[in-house]
PDB file of C-alpha atoms in Angstrom:
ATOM      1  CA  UNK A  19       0.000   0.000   0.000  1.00  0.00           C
ATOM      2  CA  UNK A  20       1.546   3.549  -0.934  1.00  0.00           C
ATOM      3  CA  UNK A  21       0.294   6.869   0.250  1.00  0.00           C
ATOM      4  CA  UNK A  22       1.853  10.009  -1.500  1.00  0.00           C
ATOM      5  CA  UNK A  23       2.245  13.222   0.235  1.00  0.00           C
ATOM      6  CA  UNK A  24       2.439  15.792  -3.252  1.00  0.00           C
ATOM      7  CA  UNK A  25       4.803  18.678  -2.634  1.00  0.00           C
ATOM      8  CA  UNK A  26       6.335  21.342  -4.514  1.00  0.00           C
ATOM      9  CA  UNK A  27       8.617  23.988  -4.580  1.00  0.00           C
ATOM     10  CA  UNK A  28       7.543  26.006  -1.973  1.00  0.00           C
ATOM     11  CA  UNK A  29       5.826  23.863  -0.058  1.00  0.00           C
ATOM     12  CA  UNK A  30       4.425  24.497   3.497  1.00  0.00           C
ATOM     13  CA  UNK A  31       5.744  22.229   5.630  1.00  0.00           C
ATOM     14  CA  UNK A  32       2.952  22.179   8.655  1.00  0.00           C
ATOM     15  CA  UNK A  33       1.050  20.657   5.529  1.00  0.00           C
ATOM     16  CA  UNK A  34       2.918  17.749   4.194  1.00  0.00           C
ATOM     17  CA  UNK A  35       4.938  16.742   7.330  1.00  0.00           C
ATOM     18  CA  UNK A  36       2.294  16.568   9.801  1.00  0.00           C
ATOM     19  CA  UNK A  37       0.718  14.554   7.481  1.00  0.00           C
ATOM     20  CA  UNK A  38       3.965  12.359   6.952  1.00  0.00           C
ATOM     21  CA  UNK A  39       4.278  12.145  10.445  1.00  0.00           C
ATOM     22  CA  UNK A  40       0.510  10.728  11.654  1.00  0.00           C
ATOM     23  CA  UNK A  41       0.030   8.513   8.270  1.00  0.00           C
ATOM     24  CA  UNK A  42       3.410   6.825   9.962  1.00  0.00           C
ATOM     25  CA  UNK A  43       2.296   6.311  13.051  1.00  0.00           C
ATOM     26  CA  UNK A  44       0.308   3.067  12.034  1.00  0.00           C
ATOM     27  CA  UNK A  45       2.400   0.123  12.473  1.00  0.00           C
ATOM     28  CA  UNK A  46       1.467  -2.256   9.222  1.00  0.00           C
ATOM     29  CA  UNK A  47       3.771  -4.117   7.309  1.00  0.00           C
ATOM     30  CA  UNK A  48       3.844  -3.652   3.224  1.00  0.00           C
ATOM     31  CA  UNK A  49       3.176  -0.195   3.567  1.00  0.00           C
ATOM     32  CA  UNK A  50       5.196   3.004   2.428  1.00  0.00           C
ATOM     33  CA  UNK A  51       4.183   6.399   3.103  1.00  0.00           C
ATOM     34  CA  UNK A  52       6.084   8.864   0.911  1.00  0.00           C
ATOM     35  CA  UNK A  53       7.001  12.993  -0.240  1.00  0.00           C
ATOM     36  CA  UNK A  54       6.159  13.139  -4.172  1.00  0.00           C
ATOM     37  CA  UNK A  55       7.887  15.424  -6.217  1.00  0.00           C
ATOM     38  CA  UNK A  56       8.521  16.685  -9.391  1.00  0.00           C
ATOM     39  CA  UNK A  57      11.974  17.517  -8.957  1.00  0.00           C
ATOM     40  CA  UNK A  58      14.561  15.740  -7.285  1.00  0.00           C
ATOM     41  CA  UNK A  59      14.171  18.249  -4.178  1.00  0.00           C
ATOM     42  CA  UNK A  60      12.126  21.403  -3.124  1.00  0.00           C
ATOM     43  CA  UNK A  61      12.503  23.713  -1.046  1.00  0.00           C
ATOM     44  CA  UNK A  62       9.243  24.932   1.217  1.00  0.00           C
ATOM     45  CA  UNK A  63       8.013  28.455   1.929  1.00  0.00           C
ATOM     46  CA  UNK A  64      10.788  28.765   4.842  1.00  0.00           C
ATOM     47  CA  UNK A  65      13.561  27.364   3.433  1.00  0.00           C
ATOM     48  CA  UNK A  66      13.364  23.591   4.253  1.00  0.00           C
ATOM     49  CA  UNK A  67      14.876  21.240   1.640  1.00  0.00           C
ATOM     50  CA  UNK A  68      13.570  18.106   1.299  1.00  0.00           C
ATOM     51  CA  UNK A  69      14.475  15.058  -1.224  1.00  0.00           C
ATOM     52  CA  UNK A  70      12.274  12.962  -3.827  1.00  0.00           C
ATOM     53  CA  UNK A  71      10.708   9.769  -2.353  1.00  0.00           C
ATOM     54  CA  UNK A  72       8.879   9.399  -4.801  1.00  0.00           C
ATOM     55  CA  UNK A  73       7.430  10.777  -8.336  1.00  0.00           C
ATOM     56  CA  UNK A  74       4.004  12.250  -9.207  1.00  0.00           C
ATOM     57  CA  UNK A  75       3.846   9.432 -12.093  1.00  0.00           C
ATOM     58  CA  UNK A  76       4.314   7.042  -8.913  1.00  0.00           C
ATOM     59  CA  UNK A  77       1.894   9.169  -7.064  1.00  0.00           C
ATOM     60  CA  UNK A  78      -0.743   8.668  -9.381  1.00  0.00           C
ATOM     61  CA  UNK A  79      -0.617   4.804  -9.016  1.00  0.00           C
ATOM     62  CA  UNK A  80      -0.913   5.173  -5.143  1.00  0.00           C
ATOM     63  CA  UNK A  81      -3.850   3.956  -3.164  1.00  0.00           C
ATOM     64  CA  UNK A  82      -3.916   7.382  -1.255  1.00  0.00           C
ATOM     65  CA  UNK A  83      -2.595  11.050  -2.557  1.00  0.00           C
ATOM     66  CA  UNK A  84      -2.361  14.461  -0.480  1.00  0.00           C
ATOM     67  CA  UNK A  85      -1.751  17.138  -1.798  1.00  0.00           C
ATOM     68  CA  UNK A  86      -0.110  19.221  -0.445  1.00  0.00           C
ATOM     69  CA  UNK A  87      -0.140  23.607  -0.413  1.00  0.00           C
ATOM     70  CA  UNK A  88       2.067  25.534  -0.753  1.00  0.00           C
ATOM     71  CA  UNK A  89       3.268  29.714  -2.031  1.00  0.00           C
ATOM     72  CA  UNK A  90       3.580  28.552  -5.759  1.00  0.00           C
ATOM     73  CA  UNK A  91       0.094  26.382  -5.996  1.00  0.00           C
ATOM     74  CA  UNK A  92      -0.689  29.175  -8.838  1.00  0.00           C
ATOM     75  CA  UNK A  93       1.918  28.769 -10.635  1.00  0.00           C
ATOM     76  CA  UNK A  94       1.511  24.624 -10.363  1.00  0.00           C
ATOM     77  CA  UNK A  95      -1.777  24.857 -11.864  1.00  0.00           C
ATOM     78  CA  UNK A  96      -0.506  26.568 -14.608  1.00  0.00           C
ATOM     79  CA  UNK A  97       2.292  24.256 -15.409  1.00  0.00           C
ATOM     80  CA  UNK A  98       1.068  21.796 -18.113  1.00  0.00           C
ATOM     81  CA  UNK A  99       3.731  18.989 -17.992  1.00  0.00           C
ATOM     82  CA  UNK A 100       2.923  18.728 -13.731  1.00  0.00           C
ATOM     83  CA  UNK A 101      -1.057  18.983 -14.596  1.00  0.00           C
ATOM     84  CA  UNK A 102      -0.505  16.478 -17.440  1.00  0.00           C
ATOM     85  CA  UNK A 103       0.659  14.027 -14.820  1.00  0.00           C
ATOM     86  CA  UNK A 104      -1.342  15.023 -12.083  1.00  0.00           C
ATOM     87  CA  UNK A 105      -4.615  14.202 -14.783  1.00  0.00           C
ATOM     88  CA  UNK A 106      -4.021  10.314 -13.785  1.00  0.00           C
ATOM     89  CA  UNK A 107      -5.451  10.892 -10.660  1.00  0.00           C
ATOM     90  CA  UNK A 108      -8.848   8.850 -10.467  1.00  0.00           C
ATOM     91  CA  UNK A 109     -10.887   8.933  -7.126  1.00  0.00           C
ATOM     92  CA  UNK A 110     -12.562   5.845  -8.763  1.00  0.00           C
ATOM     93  CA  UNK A 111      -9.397   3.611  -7.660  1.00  0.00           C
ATOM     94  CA  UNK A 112      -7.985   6.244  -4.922  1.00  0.00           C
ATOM     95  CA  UNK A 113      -8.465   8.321  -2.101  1.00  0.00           C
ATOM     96  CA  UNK A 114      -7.754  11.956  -2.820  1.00  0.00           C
ATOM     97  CA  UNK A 115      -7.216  14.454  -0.512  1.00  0.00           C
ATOM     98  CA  UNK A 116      -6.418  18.002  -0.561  1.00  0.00           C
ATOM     99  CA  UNK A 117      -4.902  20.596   1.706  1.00  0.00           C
ATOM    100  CA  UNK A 118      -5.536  24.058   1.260  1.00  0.00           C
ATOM    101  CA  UNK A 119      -4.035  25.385  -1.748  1.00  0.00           C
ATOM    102  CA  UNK A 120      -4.325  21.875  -2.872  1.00  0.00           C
ATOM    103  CA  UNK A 121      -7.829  22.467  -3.163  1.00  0.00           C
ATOM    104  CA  UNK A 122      -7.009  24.543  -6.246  1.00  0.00           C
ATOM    105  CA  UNK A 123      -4.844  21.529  -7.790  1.00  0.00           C
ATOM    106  CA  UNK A 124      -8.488  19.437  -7.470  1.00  0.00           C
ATOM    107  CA  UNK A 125     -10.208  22.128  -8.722  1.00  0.00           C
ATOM    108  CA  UNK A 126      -8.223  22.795 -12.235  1.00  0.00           C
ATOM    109  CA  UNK A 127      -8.338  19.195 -12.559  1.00  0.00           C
ATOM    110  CA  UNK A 128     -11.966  18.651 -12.825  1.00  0.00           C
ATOM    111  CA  UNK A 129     -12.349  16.868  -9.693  1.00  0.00           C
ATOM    112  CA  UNK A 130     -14.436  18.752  -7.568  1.00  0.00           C
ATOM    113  CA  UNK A 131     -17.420  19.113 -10.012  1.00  0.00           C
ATOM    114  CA  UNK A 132     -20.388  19.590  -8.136  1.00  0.00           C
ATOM    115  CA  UNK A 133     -18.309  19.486  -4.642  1.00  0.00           C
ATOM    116  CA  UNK A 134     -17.810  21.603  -2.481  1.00  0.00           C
ATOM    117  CA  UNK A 135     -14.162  22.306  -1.138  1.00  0.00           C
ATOM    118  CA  UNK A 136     -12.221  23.540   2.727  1.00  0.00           C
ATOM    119  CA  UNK A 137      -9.343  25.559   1.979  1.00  0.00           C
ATOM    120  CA  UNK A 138      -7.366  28.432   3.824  1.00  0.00           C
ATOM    121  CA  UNK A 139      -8.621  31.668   3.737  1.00  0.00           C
ATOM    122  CA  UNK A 140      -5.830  32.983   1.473  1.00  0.00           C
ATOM    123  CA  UNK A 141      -6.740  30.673  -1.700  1.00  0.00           C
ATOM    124  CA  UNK A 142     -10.507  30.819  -1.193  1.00  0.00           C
ATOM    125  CA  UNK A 143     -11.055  33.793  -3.468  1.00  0.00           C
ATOM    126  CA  UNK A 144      -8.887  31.638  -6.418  1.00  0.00           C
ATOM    127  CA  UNK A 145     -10.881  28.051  -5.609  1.00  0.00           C
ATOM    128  CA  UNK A 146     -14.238  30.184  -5.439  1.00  0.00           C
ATOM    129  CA  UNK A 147     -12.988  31.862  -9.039  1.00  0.00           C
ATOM    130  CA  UNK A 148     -12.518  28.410 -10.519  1.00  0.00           C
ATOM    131  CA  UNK A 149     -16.562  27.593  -9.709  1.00  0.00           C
ATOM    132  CA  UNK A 150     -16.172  25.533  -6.310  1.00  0.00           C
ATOM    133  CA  UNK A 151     -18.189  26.060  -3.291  1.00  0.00           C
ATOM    134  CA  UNK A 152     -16.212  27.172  -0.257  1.00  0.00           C
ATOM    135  CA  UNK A 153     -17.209  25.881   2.886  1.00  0.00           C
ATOM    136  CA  UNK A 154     -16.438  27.398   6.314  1.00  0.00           C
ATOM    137  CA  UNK A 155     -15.071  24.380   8.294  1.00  0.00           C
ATOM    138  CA  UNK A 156     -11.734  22.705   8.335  1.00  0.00           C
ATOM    139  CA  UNK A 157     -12.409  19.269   6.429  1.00  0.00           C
ATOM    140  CA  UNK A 158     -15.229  17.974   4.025  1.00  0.00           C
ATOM    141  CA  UNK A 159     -15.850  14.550   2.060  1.00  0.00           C
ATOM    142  CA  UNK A 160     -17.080  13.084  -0.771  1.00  0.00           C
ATOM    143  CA  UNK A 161     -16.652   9.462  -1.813  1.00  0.00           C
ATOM    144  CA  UNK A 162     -13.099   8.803  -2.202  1.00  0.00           C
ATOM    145  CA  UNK A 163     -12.511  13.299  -2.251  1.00  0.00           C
ATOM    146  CA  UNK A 164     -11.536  15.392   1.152  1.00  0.00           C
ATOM    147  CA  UNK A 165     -10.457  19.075   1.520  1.00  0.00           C
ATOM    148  CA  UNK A 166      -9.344  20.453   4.442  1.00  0.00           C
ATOM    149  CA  UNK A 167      -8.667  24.114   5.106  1.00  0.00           C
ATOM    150  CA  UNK A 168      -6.139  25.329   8.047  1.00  0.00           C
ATOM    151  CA  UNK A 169      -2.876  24.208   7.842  1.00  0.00           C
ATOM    152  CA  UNK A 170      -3.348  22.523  10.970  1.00  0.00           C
ATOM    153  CA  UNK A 171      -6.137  20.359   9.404  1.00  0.00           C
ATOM    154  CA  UNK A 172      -3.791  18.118   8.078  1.00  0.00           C
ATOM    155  CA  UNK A 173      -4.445  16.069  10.958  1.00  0.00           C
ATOM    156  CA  UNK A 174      -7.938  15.642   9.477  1.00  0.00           C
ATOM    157  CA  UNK A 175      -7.095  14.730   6.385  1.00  0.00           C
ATOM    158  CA  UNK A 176      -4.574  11.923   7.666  1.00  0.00           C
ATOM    159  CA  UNK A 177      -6.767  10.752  10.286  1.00  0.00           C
ATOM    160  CA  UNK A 178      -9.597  10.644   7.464  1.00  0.00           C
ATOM    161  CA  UNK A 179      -6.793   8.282   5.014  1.00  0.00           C
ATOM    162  CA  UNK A 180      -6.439   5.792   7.628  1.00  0.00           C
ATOM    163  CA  UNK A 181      -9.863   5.500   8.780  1.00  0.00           C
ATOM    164  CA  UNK A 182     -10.707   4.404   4.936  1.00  0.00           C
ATOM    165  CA  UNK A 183      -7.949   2.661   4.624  1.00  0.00           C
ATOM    166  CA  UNK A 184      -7.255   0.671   8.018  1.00  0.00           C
ATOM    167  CA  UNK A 185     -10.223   1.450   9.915  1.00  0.00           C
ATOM    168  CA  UNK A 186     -11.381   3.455  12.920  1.00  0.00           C
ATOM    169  CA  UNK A 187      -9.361   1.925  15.732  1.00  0.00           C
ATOM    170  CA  UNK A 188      -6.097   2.611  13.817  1.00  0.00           C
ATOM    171  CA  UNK A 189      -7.253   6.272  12.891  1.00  0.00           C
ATOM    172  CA  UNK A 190      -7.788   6.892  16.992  1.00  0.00           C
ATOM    173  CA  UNK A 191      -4.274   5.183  17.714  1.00  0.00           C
ATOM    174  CA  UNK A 192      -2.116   7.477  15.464  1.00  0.00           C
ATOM    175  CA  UNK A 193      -4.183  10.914  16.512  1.00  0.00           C
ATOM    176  CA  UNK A 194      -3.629   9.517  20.181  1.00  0.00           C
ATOM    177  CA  UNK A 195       0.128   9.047  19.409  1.00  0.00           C
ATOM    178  CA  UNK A 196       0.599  12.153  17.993  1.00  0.00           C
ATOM    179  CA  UNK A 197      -1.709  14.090  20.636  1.00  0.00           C
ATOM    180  CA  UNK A 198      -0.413  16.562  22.729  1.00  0.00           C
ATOM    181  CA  UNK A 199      -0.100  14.543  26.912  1.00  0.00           C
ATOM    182  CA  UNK A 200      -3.085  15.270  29.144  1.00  0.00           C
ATOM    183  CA  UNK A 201      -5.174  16.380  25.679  1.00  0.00           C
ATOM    184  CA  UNK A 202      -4.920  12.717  23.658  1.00  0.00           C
ATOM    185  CA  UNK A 203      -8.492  12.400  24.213  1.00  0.00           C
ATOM    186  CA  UNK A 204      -9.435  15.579  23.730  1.00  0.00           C
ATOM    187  CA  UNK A 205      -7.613  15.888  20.332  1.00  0.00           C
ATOM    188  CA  UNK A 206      -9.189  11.995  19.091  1.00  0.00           C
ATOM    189  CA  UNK A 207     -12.479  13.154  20.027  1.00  0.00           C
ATOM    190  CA  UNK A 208     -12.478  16.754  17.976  1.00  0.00           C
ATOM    191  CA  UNK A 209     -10.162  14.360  14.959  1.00  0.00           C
ATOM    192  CA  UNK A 210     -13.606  12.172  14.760  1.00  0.00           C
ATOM    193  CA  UNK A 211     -15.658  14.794  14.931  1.00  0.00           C
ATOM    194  CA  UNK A 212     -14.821  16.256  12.136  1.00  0.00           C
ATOM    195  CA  UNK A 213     -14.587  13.191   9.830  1.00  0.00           C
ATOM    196  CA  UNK A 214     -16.822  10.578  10.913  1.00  0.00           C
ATOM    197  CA  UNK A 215     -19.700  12.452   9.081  1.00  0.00           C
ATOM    198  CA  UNK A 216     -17.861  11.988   6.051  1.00  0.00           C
ATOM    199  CA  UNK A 217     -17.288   8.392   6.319  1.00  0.00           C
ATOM    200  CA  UNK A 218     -19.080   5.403   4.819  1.00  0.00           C
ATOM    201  CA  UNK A 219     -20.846   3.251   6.979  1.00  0.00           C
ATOM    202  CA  UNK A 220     -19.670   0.936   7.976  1.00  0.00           C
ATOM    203  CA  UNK A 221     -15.786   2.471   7.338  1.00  0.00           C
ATOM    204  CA  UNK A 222     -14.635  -0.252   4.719  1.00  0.00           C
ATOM    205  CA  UNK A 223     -11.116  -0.948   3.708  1.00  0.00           C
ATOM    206  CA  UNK A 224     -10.267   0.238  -0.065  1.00  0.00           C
ATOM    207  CA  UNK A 225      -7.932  -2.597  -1.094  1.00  0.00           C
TER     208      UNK A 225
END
């Protein structure tokens, strides 16, 4: 099983390493969580260099894909040879799931037709431009599509991957691992609050 993290030049890190870090934090074997880029490293919005672990072609054939925001999601959108990849997404065979700017990536691509989208309050103006709905709360999903808006609501949309994916009890294990001490319930609690309405029922695996 392979979950890709999409990230690109300029990246914000609060987006695609909190996510890195939680999708970790369940312990199964034969499965690889990884940074996808389309350049052999990027640098984020503060400086932080990180290397390829894997491609957007690979991304594309992942179960799972975030993707990421970032300073330059604008000027991603408008690169045809990364949108020409990034067109191999299908949320027929995989989950897809967008963090703020991100949410513009979905957009451009035709994906959130007659969905509405979370994003931060910076790219709302540009996602609301490119006809999606903007909701007012951090995380939303449809089918095998999730947004999530606040950088911080990256939590939701990992939380969200392995609840499809691996189930509920391993969704409340990796928020409780990563929860702040004398808050882990606390933080679990608000985690399934804001996904569970989102989820099939009952939560089934996707492979």
């Amino acid at each position: 099983m392979h979950i890709a993290i999409l990230t690109f030049e300029g990246y914000n890190e609060l987006d695609s390493l909190i996510a890195l870090g939680v999708l970790n934090r369940v312990d199964t074997e034969n499965r690889r969580v990884t940074i996808a880029t389309p350049t052999p490293k990027v640098t984020s919005m503060n400086g932080v260099v990180i290397e390829q672990m894997s491609t957007l072609e690979d991304a594309c054939a992942a179960d799972a894909v975030i993707i990421g925001s970032g300073v330059a999601t604008r000027e991603v959108v408008e690169d045809p040879e990364i949108m020409k990849v990034l067109r191999g997404l299908d949320p027929s065979r995989q989950l897809i799931a967008a963090q703020c700017s991100g949410a513009l990536v979905l957009a451009r691509l035709g994906l959130l037709d007659g969905i509405p989208a979370c994003t931060d309050l910076t790219t709302r103006p540009w996602v609301v431009a490119a006809g999606v709905e903007v909701l007012h709360q951090p995380f939303h999903a449809k089918g095998n599509i999730a947004t999530a808006g606040g950088c911080l609501a990256s939590q939701y949309l990992a939380t969200w991957i392995i609840a499809r994916l691996e189930g509920k009890e391993a969704a409340e294990g990796a928020m409780h691992y990563v929860a702040p001490v004398g808050e882990k319930e606390e933080y679990v609690e608000r985690a399934w609050r804001a996904i569970s309405p989102y989820l099939p029922t009952p939560t089934p695996a996707l492979v």
